[in-house]
């Protein structure tokens, strides 16, 4: 479990093909690995990766076909910067929101505008994820816990303060940049709960107006 509060920015040091999968080696830069063990999880650009080997300032992890299919790591290159966060501890201050590291899909930056010291981005998400993106709700973008400031169909706006720009890779985002998206886990569970007993009987197409009405959300 993670919070979306980035601890350091690292770099992709090595990419090793292993059949259809790949192994990544990450130069952890400023991330303290002294308390990390083999098998621990580190969110890397928002993707929960399991540490398979460990160096003084680097770690390696395997990425499956499924992970490559759902994340921007399909286009990873040596030297790329990545946001890093170690798994949270019970004693850690919860500064962001609940982040699982299970990426839902890849979005695209469609515009960037400087607004004083802040940066405004518009991001386009896959149509299937649009229903989970809410005004003033939380979303994870490349592992960063962010607040949605406006929604227009499958597009949403982010306003990034200087501290976030300074401590993450987001300052490198330009129109066309592909980003890993994880929607709020509460929204995903709520959708499933609203299906009630029918969730066990058949595949559901998701939340519909009739389902909301039957569940008492509409009058």
C-alpha positions as a Python dict, from the first residue, in 0.01 Angstrom:
ca = {
    (1, 'X'): (0, 0, 0),
    (2, 'X'): (121, 350, -88),
    (3, 'X'): (12, 710, -36),
    (4, 'X'): (113, 876, -363),
    (5, 'X'): (360, 1105, -185),
    (6, 'X'): (679, 1067, -388),
    (7, 'X'): (999, 1009, -190),
    (8, 'X'): (1256, 1040, -469),
    (9, 'X'): (1307, 1049, -844),
    (10, 'X'): (1517, 765, -987),
    (11, 'X'): (1625, 656, -1334),
    (12, 'X'): (1588, 342, -1544),
    (13, 'X'): (1944, 205, -1545),
    (14, 'X'): (1893, -120, -1736),
    (15, 'X'): (1622, -306, -1928),
    (16, 'X'): (1669, -680, -1971),
    (17, 'X'): (1427, -871, -2199),
    (18, 'X'): (1326, -1209, -2056),
    (19, 'X'): (1112, -1363, -2327),
    (20, 'X'): (794, -1157, -2348),
    (21, 'X'): (861, -1006, -2005),
    (22, 'X'): (1133, -763, -1898),
    (23, 'X'): (1347, -702, -1592),
    (24, 'X'): (1410, -341, -1492),
    (25, 'X'): (1701, -210, -1290),
    (26, 'X'): (1631, 124, -1125),
    (27, 'X'): (1899, 365, -1005),
    (28, 'X'): (1724, 479, -686),
    (29, 'X'): (1917, 809, -665),
    (30, 'X'): (1802, 974, -340),
    (31, 'X'): (1577, 692, -216),
    (32, 'X'): (1712, 530, 102),
    (33, 'X'): (1718, 154, 45),
    (34, 'X'): (1873, 63, 382),
    (35, 'X'): (1542, -73, 513),
    (36, 'X'): (1439, -248, 189),
    (37, 'X'): (1458, -628, 162),
    (38, 'X'): (1417, -871, -127),
    (39, 'X'): (1045, -918, -189),
    (40, 'X'): (952, -569, -69),
    (41, 'X'): (738, -344, -288),
    (42, 'X'): (842, -10, -437),
    (43, 'X'): (599, 200, -640),
    (44, 'X'): (785, 294, -958),
    (45, 'X'): (594, 553, -1162),
    (46, 'X'): (289, 429, -975),
    (47, 'X'): (346, 61, -1053),
    (48, 'X'): (386, -169, -753),
    (49, 'X'): (706, -363, -828),
    (50, 'X'): (856, -644, -621),
    (51, 'X'): (1228, -612, -552),
    (52, 'X'): (1412, -917, -693),
    (53, 'X'): (1768, -794, -642),
    (54, 'X'): (1914, -510, -443),
    (55, 'X'): (2227, -296, -459),
    (56, 'X'): (2351, -6, -246),
    (57, 'X'): (2153, 243, -454),
    (58, 'X'): (1962, 32, -705),
    (59, 'X'): (1703, -243, -726),
    (60, 'X'): (1568, -474, -994),
    (61, 'X'): (1215, -599, -1055),
    (62, 'X'): (1038, -819, -1309),
    (63, 'X'): (751, -683, -1520),
    (64, 'X'): (501, -930, -1663),
    (65, 'X'): (320, -911, -1994),
    (66, 'X'): (10, -789, -1807),
    (67, 'X'): (206, -505, -1646),
    (68, 'X'): (357, -402, -1978),
    (69, 'X'): (13, -409, -2140),
    (70, 'X'): (-144, -179, -1882),
    (71, 'X'): (138, 67, -1812),
    (72, 'X'): (373, 309, -1985),
    (73, 'X'): (664, 74, -1913),
    (74, 'X'): (590, -84, -2250),
    (75, 'X'): (778, 217, -2391),
    (76, 'X'): (1041, 245, -2117),
    (77, 'X'): (1394, 348, -2213),
    (78, 'X'): (1724, 359, -2028),
    (79, 'X'): (1772, 699, -1867),
    (80, 'X'): (1401, 767, -1817),
    (81, 'X'): (1315, 935, -1488),
    (82, 'X'): (1069, 757, -1256),
    (83, 'X'): (884, 853, -938),
    (84, 'X'): (968, 631, -640),
    (85, 'X'): (782, 551, -319),
    (86, 'X'): (846, 269, -75),
    (87, 'X'): (548, 84, 70),
    (88, 'X'): (397, 271, 365),
    (89, 'X'): (438, 154, 723),
    (90, 'X'): (172, 156, 994),
    (91, 'X'): (354, 446, 1162),
    (92, 'X'): (376, 655, 842),
    (93, 'X'): (180, 980, 818),
    (94, 'X'): (-93, 933, 555),
    (95, 'X'): (-34, 1241, 341),
    (96, 'X'): (-194, 1141, 10),
    (97, 'X'): (-471, 888, -54),
    (98, 'X'): (-499, 508, -71),
    (99, 'X'): (-281, 392, -361),
    (100, 'X'): (-245, 22, -442),
    (101, 'X'): (13, 48, -718),
    (102, 'X'): (-219, -147, -950),
    (103, 'X'): (-237, 73, -1258),
    (104, 'X'): (-575, 90, -1433),
    (105, 'X'): (-457, 227, -1765),
    (106, 'X'): (-241, 473, -1954),
    (107, 'X'): (-348, 833, -2002),
    (108, 'X'): (-201, 1109, -2216),
    (109, 'X'): (-109, 1469, -2139),
    (110, 'X'): (-298, 1681, -2392),
    (111, 'X'): (-199, 2031, -2281),
    (112, 'X'): (30, 2218, -2044),
    (113, 'X'): (2, 2580, -1933),
    (114, 'X'): (214, 2782, -1691),
    (115, 'X'): (-6, 2972, -1442),
    (116, 'X'): (219, 3189, -1227),
    (117, 'X'): (428, 2942, -1026),
    (118, 'X'): (184, 2658, -1089),
    (119, 'X'): (141, 2434, -1394),
    (120, 'X'): (-198, 2335, -1531),
    (121, 'X'): (-229, 2006, -1718),
    (122, 'X'): (-520, 1852, -1904),
    (123, 'X'): (-503, 1473, -1917),
    (124, 'X'): (-705, 1233, -2132),
    (125, 'X'): (-786, 899, -1971),
    (126, 'X'): (-913, 579, -2137),
    (127, 'X'): (-1293, 605, -2184),
    (128, 'X'): (-1351, 306, -1952),
    (129, 'X'): (-1191, 498, -1662),
    (130, 'X'): (-1378, 826, -1709),
    (131, 'X'): (-1662, 724, -1476),
    (132, 'X'): (-1417, 694, -1186),
    (133, 'X'): (-1270, 1045, -1225),
    (134, 'X'): (-1458, 1304, -1017),
    (135, 'X'): (-1425, 1677, -961),
    (136, 'X'): (-1215, 1730, -644),
    (137, 'X'): (-1157, 1356, -625),
    (138, 'X'): (-817, 1187, -604),
    (139, 'X'): (-625, 1022, -886),
    (140, 'X'): (-275, 879, -912),
    (141, 'X'): (-65, 993, -1208),
    (142, 'X'): (272, 816, -1246),
    (143, 'X'): (251, 738, -875),
    (144, 'X'): (170, 1094, -765),
    (145, 'X'): (-140, 1153, -552),
    (146, 'X'): (-321, 1445, -718),
    (147, 'X'): (-655, 1626, -696),
    (148, 'X'): (-881, 1653, -1001),
    (149, 'X'): (-976, 2020, -1045),
    (150, 'X'): (-1210, 1990, -1343),
    (151, 'X'): (-1362, 1714, -1555),
    (152, 'X'): (-1478, 1726, -1916),
    (153, 'X'): (-1579, 1384, -2048),
    (154, 'X'): (-1271, 1162, -2048),
    (155, 'X'): (-1044, 1461, -1986),
    (156, 'X'): (-951, 1610, -1650),
    (157, 'X'): (-749, 1904, -1524),
    (158, 'X'): (-465, 1906, -1271),
    (159, 'X'): (-310, 2214, -1112),
    (160, 'X'): (42, 2140, -990),
    (161, 'X'): (203, 2348, -715),
    (162, 'X'): (581, 2419, -722),
    (163, 'X'): (669, 2167, -450),
    (164, 'X'): (515, 1880, -647),
    (165, 'X'): (695, 1995, -962),
    (166, 'X'): (1026, 2009, -776),
    (167, 'X'): (996, 1667, -611),
    (168, 'X'): (855, 1455, -897),
    (169, 'X'): (888, 1394, -1270),
    (170, 'X'): (575, 1594, -1346),
    (171, 'X'): (772, 1902, -1452),
    (172, 'X'): (892, 1695, -1752),
    (173, 'X'): (538, 1629, -1876),
    (174, 'X'): (449, 1782, -2214),
    (175, 'X'): (164, 1727, -2458),
    (176, 'X'): (184, 1367, -2576),
    (177, 'X'): (350, 1227, -2261),
    (178, 'X'): (198, 891, -2163),
    (179, 'X'): (126, 849, -1791),
    (180, 'X'): (16, 564, -1564),
    (181, 'X'): (-325, 620, -1407),
    (182, 'X'): (-476, 460, -1099),
    (183, 'X'): (-827, 567, -1006),
    (184, 'X'): (-953, 595, -650),
    (185, 'X'): (-985, 242, -511),
    (186, 'X'): (-1301, 342, -320),
    (187, 'X'): (-1479, 417, -650),
    (188, 'X'): (-1389, 73, -784),
    (189, 'X'): (-1521, -105, -474),
    (190, 'X'): (-1836, 107, -469),
    (191, 'X'): (-1914, 4, -826),
    (192, 'X'): (-1879, -362, -734),
    (193, 'X'): (-2086, -328, -417),
    (194, 'X'): (-2370, -161, -607),
    (195, 'X'): (-2403, -475, -817),
    (196, 'X'): (-2521, -658, -504),
    (197, 'X'): (-2598, -1028, -541),
    (198, 'X'): (-2590, -1000, -920),
    (199, 'X'): (-2211, -964, -901),
    (200, 'X'): (-2187, -1339, -840),
    (201, 'X'): (-2433, -1434, -1114),
    (202, 'X'): (-2315, -1263, -1431),
    (203, 'X'): (-2064, -1025, -1578),
    (204, 'X'): (-2171, -666, -1523),
    (205, 'X'): (-2126, -373, -1759),
    (206, 'X'): (-2078, -145, -1459),
    (207, 'X'): (-2289, 119, -1288),
    (208, 'X'): (-2602, 216, -1483),
    (209, 'X'): (-2879, 466, -1413),
    (210, 'X'): (-3120, 182, -1337),
    (211, 'X'): (-2874, 26, -1092),
    (212, 'X'): (-2830, 360, -913),
    (213, 'X'): (-3209, 399, -892),
    (214, 'X'): (-3256, 47, -755),
    (215, 'X'): (-2988, 117, -492),
    (216, 'X'): (-3164, 433, -374),
    (217, 'X'): (-2915, 685, -515),
    (218, 'X'): (-3171, 839, -752),
    (219, 'X'): (-3524, 962, -680),
}
